[in-house]
XYZ file of C-alpha atoms in Angstrom:
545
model
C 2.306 4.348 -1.741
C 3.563 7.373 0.264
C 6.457 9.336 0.162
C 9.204 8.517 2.653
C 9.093 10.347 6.095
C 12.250 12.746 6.473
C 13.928 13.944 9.563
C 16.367 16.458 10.566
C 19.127 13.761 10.813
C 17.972 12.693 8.008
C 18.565 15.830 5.532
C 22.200 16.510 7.477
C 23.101 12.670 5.570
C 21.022 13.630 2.141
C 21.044 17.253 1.688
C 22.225 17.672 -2.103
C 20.297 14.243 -3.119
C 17.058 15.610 -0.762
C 17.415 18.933 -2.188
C 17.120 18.124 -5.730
C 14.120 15.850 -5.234
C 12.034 18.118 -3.532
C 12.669 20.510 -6.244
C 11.667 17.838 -9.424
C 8.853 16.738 -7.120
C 5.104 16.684 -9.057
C 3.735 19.872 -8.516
C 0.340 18.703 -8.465
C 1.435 15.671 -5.643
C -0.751 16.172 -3.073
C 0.255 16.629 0.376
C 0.669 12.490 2.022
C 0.394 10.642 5.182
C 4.473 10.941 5.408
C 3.921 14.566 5.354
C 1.511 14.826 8.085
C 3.868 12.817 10.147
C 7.208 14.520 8.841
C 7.242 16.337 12.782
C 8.741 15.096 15.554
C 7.348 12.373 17.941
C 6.184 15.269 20.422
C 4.471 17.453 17.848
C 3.282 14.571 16.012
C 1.012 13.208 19.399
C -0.312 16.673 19.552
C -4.395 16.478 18.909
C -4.392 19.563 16.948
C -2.288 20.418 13.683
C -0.629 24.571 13.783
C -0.480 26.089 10.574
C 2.754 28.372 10.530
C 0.918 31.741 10.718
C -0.789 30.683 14.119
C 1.041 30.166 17.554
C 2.387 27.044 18.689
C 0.519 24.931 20.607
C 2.585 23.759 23.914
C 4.684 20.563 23.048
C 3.201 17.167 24.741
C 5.259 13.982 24.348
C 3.754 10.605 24.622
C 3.451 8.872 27.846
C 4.574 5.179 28.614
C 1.818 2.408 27.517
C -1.103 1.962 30.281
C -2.253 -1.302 29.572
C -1.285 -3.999 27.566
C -0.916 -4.631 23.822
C -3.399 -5.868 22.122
C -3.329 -10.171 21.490
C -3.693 -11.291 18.120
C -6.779 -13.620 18.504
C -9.527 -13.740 20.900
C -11.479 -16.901 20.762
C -14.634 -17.647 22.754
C -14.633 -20.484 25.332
C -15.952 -23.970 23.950
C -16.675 -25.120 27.783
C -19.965 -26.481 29.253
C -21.113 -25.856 32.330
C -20.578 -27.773 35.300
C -24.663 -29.128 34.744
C -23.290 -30.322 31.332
C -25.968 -28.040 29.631
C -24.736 -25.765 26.991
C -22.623 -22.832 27.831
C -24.641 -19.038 27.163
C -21.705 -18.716 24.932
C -22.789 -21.798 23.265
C -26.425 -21.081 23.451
C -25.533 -18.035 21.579
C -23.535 -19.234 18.809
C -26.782 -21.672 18.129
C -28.882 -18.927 17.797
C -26.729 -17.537 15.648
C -26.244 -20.175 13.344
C -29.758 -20.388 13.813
C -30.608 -16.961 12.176
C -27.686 -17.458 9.216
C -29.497 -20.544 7.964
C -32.995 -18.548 8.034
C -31.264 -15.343 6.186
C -31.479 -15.053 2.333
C -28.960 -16.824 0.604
C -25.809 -15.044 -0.764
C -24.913 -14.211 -4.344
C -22.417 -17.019 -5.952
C -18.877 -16.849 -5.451
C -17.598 -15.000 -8.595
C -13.639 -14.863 -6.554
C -11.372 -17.453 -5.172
C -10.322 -17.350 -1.406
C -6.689 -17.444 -0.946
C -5.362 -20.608 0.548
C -1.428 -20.092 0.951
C -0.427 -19.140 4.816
C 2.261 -16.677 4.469
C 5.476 -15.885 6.861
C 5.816 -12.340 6.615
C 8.783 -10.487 7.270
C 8.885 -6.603 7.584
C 11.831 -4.222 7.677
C 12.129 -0.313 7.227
C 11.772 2.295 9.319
C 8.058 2.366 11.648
C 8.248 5.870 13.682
C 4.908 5.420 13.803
C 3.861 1.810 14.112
C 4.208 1.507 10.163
C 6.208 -1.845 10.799
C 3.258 -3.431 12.892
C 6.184 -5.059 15.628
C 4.387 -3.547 18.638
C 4.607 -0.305 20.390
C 8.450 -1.113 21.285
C 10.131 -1.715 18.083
C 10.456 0.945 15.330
C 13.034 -0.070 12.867
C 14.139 -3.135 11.212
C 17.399 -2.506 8.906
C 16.858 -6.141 7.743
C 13.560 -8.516 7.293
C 12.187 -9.758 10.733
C 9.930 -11.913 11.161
C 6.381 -10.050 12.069
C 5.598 -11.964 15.606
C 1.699 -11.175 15.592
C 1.544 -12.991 12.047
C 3.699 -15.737 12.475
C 1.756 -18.726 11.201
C 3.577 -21.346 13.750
C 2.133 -19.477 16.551
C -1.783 -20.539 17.473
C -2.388 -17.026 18.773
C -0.948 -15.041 15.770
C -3.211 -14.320 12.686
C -2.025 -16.252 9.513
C -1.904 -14.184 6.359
C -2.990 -15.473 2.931
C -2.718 -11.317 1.480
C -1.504 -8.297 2.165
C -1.019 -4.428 1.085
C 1.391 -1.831 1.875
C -0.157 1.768 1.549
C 1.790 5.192 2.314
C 2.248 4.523 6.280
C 0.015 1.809 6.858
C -0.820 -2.120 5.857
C -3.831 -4.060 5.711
C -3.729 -7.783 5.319
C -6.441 -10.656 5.090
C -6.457 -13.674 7.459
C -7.063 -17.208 6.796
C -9.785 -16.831 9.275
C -11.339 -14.438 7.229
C -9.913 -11.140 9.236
C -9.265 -7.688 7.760
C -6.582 -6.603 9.937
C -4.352 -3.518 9.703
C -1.305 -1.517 11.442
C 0.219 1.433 10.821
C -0.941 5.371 11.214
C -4.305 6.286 11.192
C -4.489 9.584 10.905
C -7.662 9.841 8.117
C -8.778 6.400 9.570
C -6.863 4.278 7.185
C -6.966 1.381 9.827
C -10.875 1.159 9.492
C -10.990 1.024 13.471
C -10.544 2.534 16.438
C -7.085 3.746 17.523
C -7.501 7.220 20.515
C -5.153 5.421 23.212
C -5.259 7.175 26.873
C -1.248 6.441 26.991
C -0.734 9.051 23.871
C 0.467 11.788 25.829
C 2.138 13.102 28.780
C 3.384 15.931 30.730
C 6.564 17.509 28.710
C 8.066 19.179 32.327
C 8.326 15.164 33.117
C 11.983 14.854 33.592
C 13.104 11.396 31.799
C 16.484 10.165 29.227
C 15.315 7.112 29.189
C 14.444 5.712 25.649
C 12.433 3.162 26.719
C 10.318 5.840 27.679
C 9.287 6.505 24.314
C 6.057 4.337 23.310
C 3.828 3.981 20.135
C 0.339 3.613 20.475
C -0.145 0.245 20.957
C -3.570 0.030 18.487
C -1.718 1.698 15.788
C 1.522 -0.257 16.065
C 0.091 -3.506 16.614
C -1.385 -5.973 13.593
C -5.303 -5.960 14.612
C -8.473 -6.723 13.358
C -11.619 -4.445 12.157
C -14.169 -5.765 14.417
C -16.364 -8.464 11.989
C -19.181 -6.707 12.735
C -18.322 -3.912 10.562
C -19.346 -6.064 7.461
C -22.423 -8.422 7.318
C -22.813 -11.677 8.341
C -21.145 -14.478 5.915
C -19.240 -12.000 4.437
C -16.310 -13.656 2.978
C -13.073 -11.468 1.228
C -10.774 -12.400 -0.895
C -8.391 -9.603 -1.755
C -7.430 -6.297 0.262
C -5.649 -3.360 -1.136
C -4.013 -0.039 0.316
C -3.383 3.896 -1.365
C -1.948 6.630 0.614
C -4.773 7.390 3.459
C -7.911 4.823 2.189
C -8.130 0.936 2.122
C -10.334 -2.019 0.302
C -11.177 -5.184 0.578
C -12.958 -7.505 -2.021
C -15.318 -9.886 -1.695
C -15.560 -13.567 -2.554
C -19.320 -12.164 -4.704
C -17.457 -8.776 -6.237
C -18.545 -6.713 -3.403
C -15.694 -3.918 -2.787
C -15.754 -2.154 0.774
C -13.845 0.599 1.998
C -12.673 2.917 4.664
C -10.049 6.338 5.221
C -9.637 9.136 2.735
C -8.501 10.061 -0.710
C -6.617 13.614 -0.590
C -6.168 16.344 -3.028
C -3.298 18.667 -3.799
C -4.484 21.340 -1.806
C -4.851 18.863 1.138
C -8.486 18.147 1.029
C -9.934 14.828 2.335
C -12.825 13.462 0.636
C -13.969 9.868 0.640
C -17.343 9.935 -1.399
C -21.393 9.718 -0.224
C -23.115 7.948 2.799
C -26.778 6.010 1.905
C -28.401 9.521 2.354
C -26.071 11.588 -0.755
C -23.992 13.432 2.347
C -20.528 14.043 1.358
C -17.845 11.643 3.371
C -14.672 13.512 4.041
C -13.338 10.627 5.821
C -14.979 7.157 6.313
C -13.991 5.813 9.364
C -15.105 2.246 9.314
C -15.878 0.221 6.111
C -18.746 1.101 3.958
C -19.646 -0.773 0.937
C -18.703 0.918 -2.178
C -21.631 1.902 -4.112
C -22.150 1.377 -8.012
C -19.749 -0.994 -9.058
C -20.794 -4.228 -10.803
C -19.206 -7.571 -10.001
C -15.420 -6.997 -9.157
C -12.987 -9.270 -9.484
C -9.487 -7.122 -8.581
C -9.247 -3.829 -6.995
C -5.604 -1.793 -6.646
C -4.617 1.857 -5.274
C -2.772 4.319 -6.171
C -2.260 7.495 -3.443
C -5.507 8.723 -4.065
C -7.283 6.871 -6.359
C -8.880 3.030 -6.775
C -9.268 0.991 -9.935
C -11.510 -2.437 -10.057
C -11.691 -4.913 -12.717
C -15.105 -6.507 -13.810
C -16.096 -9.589 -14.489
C -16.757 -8.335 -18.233
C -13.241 -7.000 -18.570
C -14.376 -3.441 -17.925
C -12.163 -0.891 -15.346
C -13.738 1.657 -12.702
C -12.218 4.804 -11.043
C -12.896 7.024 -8.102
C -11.069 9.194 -5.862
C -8.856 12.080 -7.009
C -8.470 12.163 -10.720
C -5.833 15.664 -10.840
C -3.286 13.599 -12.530
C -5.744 12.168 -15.123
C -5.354 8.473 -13.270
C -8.586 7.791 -14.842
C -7.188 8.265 -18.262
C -10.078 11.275 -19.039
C -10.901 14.406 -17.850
C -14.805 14.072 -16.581
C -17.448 15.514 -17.733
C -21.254 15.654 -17.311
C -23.174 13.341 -15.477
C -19.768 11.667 -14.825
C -17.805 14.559 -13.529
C -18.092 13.426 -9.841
C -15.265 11.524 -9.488
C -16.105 9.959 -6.142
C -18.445 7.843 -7.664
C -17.085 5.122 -9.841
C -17.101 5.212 -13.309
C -15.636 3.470 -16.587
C -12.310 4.185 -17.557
C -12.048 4.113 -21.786
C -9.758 2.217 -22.130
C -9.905 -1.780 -22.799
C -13.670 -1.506 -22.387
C -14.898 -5.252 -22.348
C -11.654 -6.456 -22.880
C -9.563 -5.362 -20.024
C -7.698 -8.915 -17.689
C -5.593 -7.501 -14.825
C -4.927 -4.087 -13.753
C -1.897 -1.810 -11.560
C -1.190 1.447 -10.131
C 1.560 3.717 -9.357
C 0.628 6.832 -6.839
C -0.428 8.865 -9.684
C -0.394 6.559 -13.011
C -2.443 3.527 -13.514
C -1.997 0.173 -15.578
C -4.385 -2.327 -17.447
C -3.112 -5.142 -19.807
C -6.249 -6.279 -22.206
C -7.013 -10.262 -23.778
C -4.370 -9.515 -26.370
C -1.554 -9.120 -24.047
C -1.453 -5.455 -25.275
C -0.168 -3.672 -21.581
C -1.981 0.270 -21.710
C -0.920 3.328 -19.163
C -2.129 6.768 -18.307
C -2.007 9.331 -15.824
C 1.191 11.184 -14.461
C 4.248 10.878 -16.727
C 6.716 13.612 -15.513
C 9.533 11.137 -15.331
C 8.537 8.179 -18.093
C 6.978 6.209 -15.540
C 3.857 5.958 -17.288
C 5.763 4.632 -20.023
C 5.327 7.232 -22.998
C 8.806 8.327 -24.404
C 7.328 11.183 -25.938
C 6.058 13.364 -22.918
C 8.450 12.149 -20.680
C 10.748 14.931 -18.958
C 8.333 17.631 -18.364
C 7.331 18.563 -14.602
C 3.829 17.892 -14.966
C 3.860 15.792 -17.866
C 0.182 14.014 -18.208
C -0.561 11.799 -20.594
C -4.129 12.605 -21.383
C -5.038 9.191 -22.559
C -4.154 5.636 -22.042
C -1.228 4.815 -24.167
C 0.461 1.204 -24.930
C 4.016 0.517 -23.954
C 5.167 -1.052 -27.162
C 7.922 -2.788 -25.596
C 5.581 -4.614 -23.335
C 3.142 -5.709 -25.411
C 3.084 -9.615 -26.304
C 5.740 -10.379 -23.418
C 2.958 -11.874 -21.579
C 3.584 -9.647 -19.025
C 2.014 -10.588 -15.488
C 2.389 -8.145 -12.675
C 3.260 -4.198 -12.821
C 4.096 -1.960 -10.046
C 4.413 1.569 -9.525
C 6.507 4.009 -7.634
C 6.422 7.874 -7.540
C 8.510 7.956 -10.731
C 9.460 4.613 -11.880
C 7.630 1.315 -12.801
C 8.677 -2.119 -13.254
C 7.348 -5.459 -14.802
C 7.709 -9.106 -14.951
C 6.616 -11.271 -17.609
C 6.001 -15.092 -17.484
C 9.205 -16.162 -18.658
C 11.016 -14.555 -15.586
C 12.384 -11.130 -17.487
C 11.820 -8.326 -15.219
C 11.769 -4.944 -17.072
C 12.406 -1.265 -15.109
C 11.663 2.385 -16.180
C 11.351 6.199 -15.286
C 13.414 7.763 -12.668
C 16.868 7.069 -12.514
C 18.613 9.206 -10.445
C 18.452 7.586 -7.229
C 18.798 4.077 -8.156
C 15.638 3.351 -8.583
C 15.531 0.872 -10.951
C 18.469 -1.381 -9.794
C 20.427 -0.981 -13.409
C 23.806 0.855 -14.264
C 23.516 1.932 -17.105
C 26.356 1.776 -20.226
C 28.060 5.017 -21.756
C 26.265 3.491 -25.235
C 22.866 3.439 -23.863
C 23.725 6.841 -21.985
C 24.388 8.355 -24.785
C 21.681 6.371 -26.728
C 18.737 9.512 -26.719
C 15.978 7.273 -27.246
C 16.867 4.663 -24.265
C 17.965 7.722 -21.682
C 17.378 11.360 -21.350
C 19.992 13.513 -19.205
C 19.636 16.563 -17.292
C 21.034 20.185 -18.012
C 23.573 18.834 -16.636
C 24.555 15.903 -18.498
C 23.425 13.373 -15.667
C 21.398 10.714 -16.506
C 17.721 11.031 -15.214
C 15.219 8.929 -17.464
C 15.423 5.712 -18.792
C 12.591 5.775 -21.624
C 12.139 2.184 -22.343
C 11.536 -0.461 -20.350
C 15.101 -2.241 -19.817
C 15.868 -6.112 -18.289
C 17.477 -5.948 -14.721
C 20.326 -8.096 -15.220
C 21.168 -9.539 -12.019
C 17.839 -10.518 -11.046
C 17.327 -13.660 -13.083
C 13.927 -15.306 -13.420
C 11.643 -12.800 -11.645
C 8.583 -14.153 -10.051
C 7.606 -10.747 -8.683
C 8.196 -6.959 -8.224
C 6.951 -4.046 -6.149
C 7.752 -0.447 -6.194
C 8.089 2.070 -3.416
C 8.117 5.864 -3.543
C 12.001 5.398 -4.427
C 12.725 1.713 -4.186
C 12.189 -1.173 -5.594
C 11.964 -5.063 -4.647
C 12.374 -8.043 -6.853
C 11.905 -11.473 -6.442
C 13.333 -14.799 -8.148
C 12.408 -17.859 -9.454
C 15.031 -19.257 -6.351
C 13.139 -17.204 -3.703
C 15.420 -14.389 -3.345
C 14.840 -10.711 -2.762
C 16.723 -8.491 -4.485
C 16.179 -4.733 -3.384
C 17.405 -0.903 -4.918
C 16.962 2.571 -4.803
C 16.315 5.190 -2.228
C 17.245 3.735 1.202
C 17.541 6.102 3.909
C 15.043 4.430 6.104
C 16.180 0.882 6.063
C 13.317 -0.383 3.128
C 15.767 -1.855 1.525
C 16.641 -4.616 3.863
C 20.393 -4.859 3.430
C 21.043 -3.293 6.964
C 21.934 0.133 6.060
C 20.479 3.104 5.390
C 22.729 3.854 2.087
C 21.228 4.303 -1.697
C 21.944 1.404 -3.636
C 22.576 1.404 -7.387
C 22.368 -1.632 -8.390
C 19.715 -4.417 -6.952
C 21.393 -5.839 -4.197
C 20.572 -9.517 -2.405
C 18.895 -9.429 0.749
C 21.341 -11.851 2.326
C 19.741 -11.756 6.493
C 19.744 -14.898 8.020
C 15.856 -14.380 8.613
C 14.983 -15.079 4.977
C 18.499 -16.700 3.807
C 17.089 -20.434 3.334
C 13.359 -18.980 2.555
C 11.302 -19.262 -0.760
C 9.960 -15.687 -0.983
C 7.452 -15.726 -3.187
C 5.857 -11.886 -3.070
C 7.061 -8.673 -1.971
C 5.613 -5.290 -0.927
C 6.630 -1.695 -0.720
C 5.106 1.436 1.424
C 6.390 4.720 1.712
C 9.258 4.204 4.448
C 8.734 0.475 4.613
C 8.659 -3.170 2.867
C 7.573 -6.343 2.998
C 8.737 -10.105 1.998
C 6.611 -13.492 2.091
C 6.857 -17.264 1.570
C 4.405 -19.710 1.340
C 4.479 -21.460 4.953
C 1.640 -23.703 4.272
C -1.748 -24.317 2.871
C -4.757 -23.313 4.564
């Protein structure tokens, strides 16, 4: 959900297309993970940030890795003793099991465990460990198969669901593991990452790349210690903004970890047991106040959740009115959840962009609100301004009655895909965005596109069919990208690409969605897709659980 991470090579390649986005950027955005990590490696492993009115603090670079990289599992030996008593290991577990069966039982499962094993393959750009390959392996200009997930390997954890936020990922194992990669600056891993090997001496005299190491527990896929979350907890869902994470329970129990952050660069989480504001949570804490949940999504720095009575909740930052009100009274705090008005009792599945936010209600009816500068929030009307809000949920005419079944959101575009395989883009154009070239008619059409001051087109206003992409299963959005998948299992991918997200082994913009033809995923089924700030994700099925 982050904005791509820029460099100084980068801006020499993009400087007219760079130029003009950060000049029709939100002005209420607040500041991102990609922002925080925008410096170089060497300022970026520096302990302390330097705002520009202070003096530099000396540069330190990263030193080589100390000790090894974490392993994926780490099971407990099943072995007796040589008396052929039980093991203390064993002994243990007993008493353990002993203990569950004595505890209160658990609320009924309300949520369905995921049973598909996924192959995941990962490609972007991962500076920072955002591509969870290790500590050695930064970029991947096409999809590669993630080693420490690969579900023919015994010692690898074996995804059944996943989430890309801003520079980070959390996924769910089969084994019941919440495990995450990626940076972790405002705790957005939900663990422990301060690595000994971070730093080292910048008068040490080396050109050798190799030299140049990521922290091994932010780069590498690993788990929050279980014992962060009570026994015979069991999850069925995780999901990812900007800084914060969730994960979902199989009784409606929603727990997170990280920050939300405001436009003035604030963190704020919400309240411990005791009423004490949380700036940043740095291990999961169960979210307090919401009633049985059955879905939960981000945006950058917000959360929705979906009830099992059809009603939606909000929390985190609401500056771009992602709640779809402004709050008020006994409800203005909005770090504790409260209703959104909009498909109250009625609400079935529910989306976010960063800043905008999605339901679709038991009469197919599909409702938006929040930030609309660019369409993406699907109102025609206040589309085009800077800071265009809409200031409550509206309906996206087109949409409604297509049976629509997933939405995604980017910084300024959204897409959809209905049951019958249409897949339907809108917002932002200028950047490719939305994988569609447009005709002169529909250019010139002022109620399908609106143009700049210049005559170029910027904004498609209704929701249009990607034509190439026949029989879309699924769809994700990225700050500037977008990923489709088809009814035959291929990915399709457009938009920004500068940092490889687009998987087509290049770092060009592409126009028009564009098959992901690597060999990796050539004779692969992909079933679901997923889209970060600077990086992207594509699954199959690769068995059942």
């Amino acid at each position: 959900m982050g904005r791509p991470k820029t460099s100084a090579s980068g801006a020499s390649k993009r400087t007219e297309k760079d130029a003009e986005r950060a000049l029709n950027a939100d002005s209420k955005s607040p500041t991102s993970n990609s922002k925080k990590r925008h410096a170089t490696k060497e300022t970026r492993s520096s302990k302390t940030a330097t705002s520009p009115s202070t003096t530099s603090a000396p540069v330190v670079k990263r030193k080589r890795a100390q000790s090894e990289v974490p392993t994926a599992d780490d099971v407990t030996s099943n072995k007796r003793s040589k008396t052929g008593r039980p093991s203390k290991d064993q002994t243990k577990s007993r008493s353990a099991k002993s203990r569950e069966s004595e505890a209160p039982a658990l609320p009924a499962a309300i949520n369905e465990v995921p049973q598909d094993i996924l192959t995941v393959f990962v490609f972007g750009t991962g500076e920072n460990g955002e591509l969870g390959l290790g500590p050695k392996k930064n970029e991947a200009l096409r999809p590669v198969l993630n080693p420490f997930l690969d579900p023919s390997s015994p010692d690898a954890f074996h995804i059944v669901d996943f989430a890309c936020g801003g520079m980070h990922t959390v996924v769910l194992s089969a084994k019941n593991q919440i495990i995450t990669w990626g940076v972790n600056d405002n705790k957005a891993l939900g663990r422990q990452t301060d690595w000994d090997g971070g730093l080292r001496d910048v008068d040490a005299e080396s050109d050798d790349e190799d030299d140049t190491t990521l922290n091994p527990l932010e780069s590498t896929p690993t788990e929050i210690p279980a014992k962060q979350f009570p026994p015979g907890t069991r999850f069925t869902q995780v999901a990812a903004g900007d800084s914060c994470s969730f994960a979902l329970t199989d009784t409606g129990l929603v727990y997170g970890w990280g920050s939300f952050r405001d436009a003035q660069g604030n963190n704020r989480f919400g309240y411990d047991t005791d009423g004490n504001i949380i700036a940043t949570q740095e291990t999961p804490i169960h979210i307090r106040g919401l009633p049985k949940i059955t879905q939960i999504v981000c945006g950058d720095n917000h959360t929705l959740a979906l009830d099992t009575k059809g009603d939606i909740w909000a929390w985190g930052y609401n500056e771009q009115n992602q709640f779809g009100r402004h709050l008020f009274g006994r409800q203005q705090d909005s770090f504790v959840p409260s209703q959104v008005r909009v498909c109250r009792g009625n609400a079935k599945y529910i989306a976010s962009g960063p800043y905008h936010s999605f339901a679709i209600d038991r009469q197919d009816n599909v409702w938006a609100w929040g930030a609309n500068s660019y369409g993406q929030a699907g109102d025609p009307k206040s589309a085009g301004g800077d800071s265009a809000v809409l200031r409550a949920p509206v309906k996206i005419q087109p949409l409604c009655q297509k049976k629509v079944t997933t939405l995604a959101g980017g910084a300024h575009h959204s897409a959809a895909v209905t049951a019958g395989g249409q897949c339907f883009v809108w917002g932002r154009i200028d950047a490719g965005q939305l994988g569609v070239v447009f005709t002169p008619e529909q250019i010139q059409d002022e109620n399908s596109i609106r143009c700049d001051d210049r005559g170029k087109p910027r904004i498609c206003l209704r929701p249009t069919t990607v034509p190439n992409v026949e029989q879309a299963v699924d769809v994700a959005c990225g700050t500037d990208h977008t990923l489709f998948i088809n009814k035959s299992g291929a990915a399709y991918s457009s938009g920004f690409g500068f940092q490889g997200q687009l998987g087509l082994g290049s770092s060009d913009d592409v126009e028009v969605a564009a098959l992901i033809k690597a060999k990796t995923v050539r004779d692969r089924c992909l079933i679901r897709t997923g889209a970060g700030g600077n990086g992207s994700i594509v699954a199959d099925i690769a068995k059942r659980n």
